[in-house]
Short mmCIF file of C-alpha atoms and ligand atoms in Angstrom, two decimals:
data_model
loop_
_atom_site.label_atom_id
_atom_site.label_comp_id
_atom_site.label_asym_id
_atom_site.label_seq_id
_atom_site.Cartn_x
_atom_site.Cartn_y
_atom_site.Cartn_z
CA MET X 1 -54.64 -70.75 -30.90
CA SER X 2 -55.23 -69.94 -26.71
CA LYS X 3 -58.37 -68.52 -26.31
CA MET X 4 -58.13 -64.36 -25.89
CA PRO X 5 -59.22 -63.45 -22.23
CA LYS X 6 -62.05 -61.69 -21.19
CA ALA X 7 -61.31 -58.13 -21.24
CA LEU X 8 -61.64 -55.77 -18.18
CA SER X 9 -62.67 -52.38 -18.39
CA VAL X 10 -60.37 -49.90 -16.80
CA LEU X 11 -62.34 -46.92 -17.35
CA GLY X 12 -63.96 -48.23 -20.48
CA ILE X 13 -60.68 -49.19 -22.31
CA PRO X 14 -60.14 -53.14 -22.17
CA VAL X 15 -57.45 -54.78 -20.83
CA HIS X 16 -56.55 -58.07 -20.78
CA VAL X 17 -55.11 -60.25 -18.04
CA MET X 18 -53.49 -63.53 -18.51
CA SER X 19 -50.35 -65.19 -17.32
CA ASN X 20 -48.49 -65.50 -20.26
CA TYR X 21 -48.23 -62.65 -23.21
CA PRO X 22 -45.15 -63.61 -24.51
CA GLY X 23 -46.55 -67.47 -25.15
CA TRP X 24 -49.71 -66.06 -26.64
CA LEU X 25 -47.81 -63.67 -28.85
CA LEU X 26 -45.45 -66.37 -30.03
CA GLU X 27 -48.47 -68.38 -30.96
CA CYS X 28 -49.74 -65.15 -33.03
CA LEU X 29 -46.08 -65.16 -34.67
CA GLN X 30 -46.24 -68.86 -35.50
CA GLN X 31 -49.62 -68.71 -37.09
CA GLY X 32 -49.03 -65.71 -38.77
CA ARG X 33 -51.40 -63.56 -37.08
CA GLY X 34 -51.03 -60.02 -36.72
CA THR X 35 -51.10 -58.32 -33.58
CA HIS X 36 -51.02 -54.85 -32.15
CA VAL X 37 -49.95 -54.85 -28.59
CA VAL X 38 -50.39 -51.98 -26.41
CA THR X 39 -49.10 -51.16 -22.40
CA LEU X 40 -51.42 -49.28 -20.86
CA ASN X 41 -50.85 -47.12 -17.93
CA ALA X 42 -52.93 -44.49 -16.27
CA GLU X 43 -51.60 -41.46 -17.96
CA MET X 44 -52.00 -43.14 -21.33
CA THR X 45 -55.73 -43.74 -20.15
CA MET X 46 -56.35 -40.30 -19.43
CA GLN X 47 -54.81 -39.35 -22.85
CA ALA X 48 -57.78 -41.62 -24.43
CA GLU X 49 -60.53 -39.74 -22.63
CA GLN X 50 -59.10 -36.62 -24.49
CA ASN X 51 -58.17 -38.18 -27.66
CA LYS X 52 -60.83 -40.07 -29.49
CA SER X 53 -58.53 -41.78 -32.24
CA LEU X 54 -56.02 -43.12 -29.55
CA ALA X 55 -59.14 -44.53 -27.59
CA GLN X 56 -60.28 -46.20 -31.03
CA VAL X 57 -56.56 -47.69 -31.71
CA ILE X 58 -56.96 -49.38 -28.04
CA GLN X 59 -60.13 -50.59 -28.18
CA ASP X 60 -58.96 -52.33 -31.80
CA ALA X 61 -55.95 -53.58 -30.57
CA GLU X 62 -55.53 -57.39 -30.12
CA LEU X 63 -53.73 -57.36 -27.08
CA VAL X 64 -54.10 -54.36 -23.84
CA ILE X 65 -51.43 -55.34 -21.05
CA PRO X 66 -51.61 -53.58 -17.86
CA ASP X 67 -48.41 -52.12 -17.94
CA GLY X 68 -48.43 -49.00 -14.91
CA ALA X 69 -49.09 -49.15 -11.22
CA GLY X 70 -52.54 -47.27 -11.53
CA VAL X 71 -54.21 -49.56 -13.89
CA VAL X 72 -52.37 -52.87 -11.69
CA LEU X 73 -53.92 -51.32 -8.57
CA TYR X 74 -57.28 -50.32 -10.37
CA LEU X 75 -57.65 -54.27 -11.73
CA ARG X 76 -56.81 -55.30 -8.19
CA TRP X 77 -59.31 -53.67 -6.66
CA LEU X 78 -61.60 -54.90 -9.11
CA LEU X 79 -61.48 -58.50 -9.38
CA TRP X 80 -60.20 -58.92 -5.65
CA GLN X 81 -57.01 -60.86 -6.31
CA LYS X 82 -53.82 -60.29 -7.48
CA VAL X 83 -52.86 -58.90 -10.77
CA GLN X 84 -49.09 -58.63 -12.00
CA ARG X 85 -47.83 -55.35 -13.53
CA PHE X 86 -46.66 -56.03 -16.94
CA PRO X 87 -44.04 -53.10 -18.14
CA GLY X 88 -43.83 -53.13 -22.05
CA ILE X 89 -39.81 -53.26 -21.61
CA GLU X 90 -40.24 -56.69 -19.99
CA LEU X 91 -42.50 -57.84 -22.40
CA ALA X 92 -40.19 -57.24 -25.31
CA GLU X 93 -37.58 -58.31 -23.43
CA GLN X 94 -39.14 -61.57 -22.82
CA LEU X 95 -40.29 -61.91 -26.26
CA LEU X 96 -36.75 -61.28 -27.65
CA GLN X 97 -35.32 -64.00 -25.63
CA GLU X 98 -38.50 -66.58 -26.51
CA ILE X 99 -37.35 -66.15 -30.19
CA GLY X 100 -33.61 -66.18 -29.32
CA GLN X 101 -34.32 -70.00 -27.74
CA GLN X 102 -37.16 -70.96 -30.42
CA ASN X 103 -36.53 -69.11 -33.45
CA THR X 104 -33.91 -66.93 -34.50
CA ALA X 105 -34.80 -66.84 -38.20
CA ILE X 106 -38.08 -64.26 -36.94
CA LYS X 107 -37.09 -61.04 -38.40
CA VAL X 108 -36.94 -58.19 -35.85
CA PHE X 109 -37.22 -54.08 -36.57
CA PHE X 110 -36.17 -51.42 -33.98
CA TYR X 111 -38.12 -48.04 -34.68
CA GLY X 112 -37.84 -44.97 -32.87
CA GLY X 113 -35.69 -43.03 -30.69
CA ALA X 114 -33.09 -40.12 -31.19
CA PRO X 115 -30.78 -41.08 -34.11
CA GLY X 116 -28.56 -44.06 -33.45
CA VAL X 117 -30.18 -45.07 -30.46
CA ALA X 118 -32.08 -47.80 -32.02
CA ALA X 119 -29.16 -49.18 -33.63
CA LYS X 120 -27.22 -48.82 -30.31
CA ALA X 121 -30.15 -51.05 -28.63
CA ALA X 122 -29.95 -53.43 -31.75
CA GLU X 123 -26.22 -53.91 -31.02
CA TYR X 124 -27.02 -54.37 -27.18
CA TRP X 125 -29.47 -57.34 -28.00
CA GLN X 126 -27.02 -58.71 -30.85
CA GLN X 127 -24.56 -59.24 -28.05
CA GLU X 128 -27.11 -60.85 -25.74
CA ILE X 129 -28.61 -63.27 -28.29
CA PRO X 130 -25.94 -63.15 -30.86
CA GLY X 131 -28.54 -65.36 -33.42
CA LEU X 132 -31.23 -63.09 -33.22
CA ASN X 133 -32.24 -61.62 -36.83
CA ILE X 134 -32.43 -58.22 -36.50
CA ALA X 135 -33.72 -56.90 -39.87
CA GLY X 136 -33.29 -53.52 -39.28
CA THR X 137 -33.44 -50.21 -37.05
CA HIS X 138 -34.44 -46.63 -37.80
CA SER X 139 -34.68 -43.30 -35.63
CA GLY X 140 -37.69 -42.03 -34.76
CA TYR X 141 -36.76 -38.31 -36.21
CA HIS X 142 -36.69 -37.86 -39.87
CA SER X 143 -38.36 -36.29 -42.76
CA LEU X 144 -41.62 -37.23 -44.00
CA GLU X 145 -39.68 -38.55 -47.35
CA GLU X 146 -37.52 -41.23 -45.20
CA GLU X 147 -40.24 -42.38 -43.55
CA GLU X 148 -41.89 -43.19 -46.86
CA LYS X 149 -38.64 -44.82 -47.47
CA LEU X 150 -39.13 -46.46 -44.10
CA ARG X 151 -42.33 -47.61 -45.00
CA GLU X 152 -41.23 -49.33 -48.61
CA THR X 153 -38.44 -51.00 -46.43
CA PHE X 154 -41.35 -52.59 -44.17
CA ARG X 155 -42.98 -53.61 -47.30
CA GLN X 156 -40.29 -55.42 -48.67
CA VAL X 157 -38.76 -56.66 -45.55
CA GLN X 158 -41.63 -58.10 -43.90
CA PRO X 159 -39.95 -57.96 -40.20
CA GLN X 160 -42.11 -60.05 -37.95
CA VAL X 161 -41.82 -58.38 -34.76
CA ILE X 162 -41.66 -54.54 -35.17
CA PHE X 163 -40.83 -52.53 -31.74
CA VAL X 164 -42.10 -48.73 -32.08
CA GLY X 165 -40.37 -46.36 -29.39
CA LEU X 166 -42.14 -43.10 -30.42
CA GLY X 167 -44.07 -42.07 -26.92
CA VAL X 168 -47.84 -42.21 -26.53
CA PRO X 169 -49.29 -41.50 -28.30
CA ARG X 170 -47.80 -41.12 -31.63
CA GLN X 171 -46.29 -44.80 -31.38
CA GLU X 172 -50.09 -46.57 -30.89
CA LEU X 173 -51.32 -43.95 -34.08
CA TRP X 174 -48.01 -44.87 -36.33
CA ILE X 175 -48.53 -48.49 -35.73
CA ALA X 176 -52.56 -48.54 -36.22
CA LYS X 177 -52.02 -46.60 -39.60
CA ASN X 178 -48.95 -48.43 -41.19
CA ARG X 179 -49.77 -52.21 -39.88
CA HIS X 180 -51.21 -52.84 -42.77
CA LEU X 181 -47.29 -52.65 -44.44
CA CYS X 182 -46.85 -56.30 -42.27
CA PRO X 183 -50.13 -57.61 -41.68
CA GLU X 184 -48.62 -60.26 -40.07
CA ALA X 185 -46.53 -59.07 -37.41
CA ILE X 186 -46.58 -58.39 -34.04
CA TRP X 187 -46.43 -54.33 -33.63
CA ILE X 188 -45.66 -53.34 -29.85
CA GLY X 189 -44.92 -49.76 -28.92
CA VAL X 190 -42.26 -49.88 -26.68
CA GLY X 191 -42.17 -45.96 -25.26
CA GLY X 192 -38.63 -45.32 -24.29
CA SER X 193 -37.20 -48.80 -24.16
CA PHE X 194 -34.67 -47.88 -26.88
CA ASP X 195 -33.28 -45.15 -24.61
CA ILE X 196 -32.87 -48.09 -21.88
CA TRP X 197 -30.97 -50.76 -24.15
CA SER X 198 -28.85 -48.39 -25.53
CA GLY X 199 -27.72 -47.25 -21.90
CA THR X 200 -29.06 -43.62 -22.67
CA LYS X 201 -31.31 -44.00 -19.73
CA THR X 202 -31.95 -46.17 -16.48
CA ARG X 203 -34.78 -48.01 -15.30
CA ALA X 204 -36.07 -47.93 -11.68
CA PRO X 205 -34.30 -50.22 -9.49
CA ALA X 206 -36.36 -53.26 -9.07
CA TRP X 207 -37.75 -52.65 -5.48
CA LEU X 208 -39.62 -49.30 -6.50
CA GLY X 209 -40.92 -50.91 -9.38
CA ASN X 210 -42.48 -53.89 -6.82
CA ASN X 211 -43.54 -51.38 -5.11
CA ASN X 212 -45.81 -49.76 -7.94
CA LEU X 213 -43.29 -46.53 -7.24
CA GLU X 214 -41.64 -46.74 -10.92
CA TRP X 215 -43.40 -43.28 -11.91
CA LEU X 216 -41.50 -41.74 -9.27
CA TYR X 217 -37.95 -42.66 -10.56
CA ARG X 218 -39.43 -41.28 -14.02
CA LEU X 219 -40.19 -38.02 -12.44
CA TYR X 220 -36.60 -37.85 -10.44
CA GLN X 221 -34.69 -38.40 -13.81
CA GLU X 222 -37.19 -36.38 -16.23
CA PRO X 223 -38.38 -33.73 -14.06
CA TRP X 224 -40.12 -31.82 -16.85
CA ARG X 225 -42.53 -34.80 -16.74
CA TRP X 226 -44.59 -33.60 -13.99
CA ARG X 227 -47.15 -31.56 -15.76
CA ARG X 228 -47.77 -34.94 -17.49
CA MET X 229 -48.20 -37.17 -14.33
CA LEU X 230 -50.62 -34.80 -13.31
CA ALA X 231 -52.81 -37.37 -15.14
CA LEU X 232 -51.88 -40.42 -11.91
CA PRO X 233 -54.34 -38.17 -9.41
CA ALA X 234 -56.83 -37.47 -11.82
CA PHE X 235 -57.03 -41.48 -13.07
CA ALA X 236 -57.08 -42.18 -9.16
CA VAL X 237 -60.44 -40.03 -8.43
CA LYS X 238 -62.10 -41.52 -12.18
CA ALA X 239 -61.27 -45.04 -11.39
CA PHE X 240 -63.11 -44.21 -7.99
CA VAL X 241 -65.44 -42.56 -8.99
CA TYR X 242 -66.46 -45.37 -12.42
CA ARG X 243 -65.87 -48.40 -9.89
CA LEU X 244 -68.70 -47.12 -7.77
CA THR X 245 -71.09 -46.20 -10.66
CA ALA X 246 -70.03 -49.27 -13.61
CA ARG X 247 -69.37 -52.72 -14.03
CA GLY X 248 -65.88 -53.68 -14.48
CA ALA X 249 -66.18 -56.62 -17.61
CA ILE X 250 -66.67 -55.62 -21.03
CA SER X 251 -66.77 -58.83 -23.15
N1 LIG E 301 -39.74 -40.15 -29.94
C1 LIG E 301 -39.15 -40.34 -31.25
N2 LIG E 301 -39.84 -39.77 -32.13
C2 LIG E 301 -40.36 -38.42 -31.62
C3 LIG E 301 -40.55 -38.54 -30.46
C4 LIG E 301 -40.05 -39.22 -29.67
O1 LIG E 301 -38.28 -41.15 -31.64
O2 LIG E 301 -41.11 -37.96 -32.70
C5 LIG E 301 -38.63 -40.80 -29.13
C6 LIG E 301 -37.89 -40.47 -28.11
O3 LIG E 301 -36.41 -40.21 -28.38
C7 LIG E 301 -37.94 -41.19 -26.89
C8 LIG E 301 -39.44 -42.08 -26.71
O4 LIG E 301 -39.81 -41.93 -28.45
O5 LIG E 301 -37.05 -42.48 -27.09
C9 LIG E 301 -40.44 -41.69 -25.94
O6 LIG E 301 -39.90 -42.06 -24.70
P1 LIG E 301 -40.86 -42.01 -23.29
O7 LIG E 301 -40.66 -43.14 -22.32
O8 LIG E 301 -41.41 -40.40 -23.16
O9 LIG E 301 -42.41 -42.68 -23.70
P2 LIG E 301 -43.57 -42.93 -23.34
O10 LIG E 301 -43.60 -42.63 -21.76
O11 LIG E 301 -44.57 -41.82 -24.06
O12 LIG E 301 -44.21 -44.18 -23.46
#
């Protein structure tokens, strides 16, 4: 197993910077090493300040990747070198492509989104990669009894890559509570990725993402998010103070 890179601290939260996340995850898969992947952005960092359970779950995750302009700009400032933003949706897409090329026996599961959305996302991927083994899909809106049935499905099917799209922090807390059901799986919180893959929503144009402005597009698409986005300037102020007073590397 390739060595885990040093974790850097973004307001006390570990972030792992490495050049090949999908490759590292494939090694985890081959070795049956259960992994929780968190894709960190500024909003989540600020939520973790208020929500100690979320903070603990992120601390315990095997891999935290920098997804989000604020986190990346902060890391660049910390390291004085280019840190690439790696949106969670792109990590998920690259991982699926790699699985399609290397081992289509690997069982994949899509959990989350409005009724029918995960199934539609699975259809999309099945067309992209015909051999892909999508072992199941489940919507993210359900009763407690249905959820218990879903747990039983996980126990029996033992998917190896499980995408959970319930939004932050629900998906991170859900994974931490339930990952024991498939201890060898890679569990990734993917937010609204099923909405994109199913065609329900669209992603920002690449030029906005490349200029760290994807958040602006989301605000345009979902204006009701403005309140949540106040976390961005709050993060900037906090990061500035933290950088001046604390050391970056935490392990
Ligand atoms: N969602 C869900 N169950 C819930 C609440 C939300 O499946 O109880 C889904 C919702 O349909 C959407 C995703 O979670 O597909 C949240 O997407 P968003 O882009 O808002 O995620 P975030 O920005 O929080 O990562």
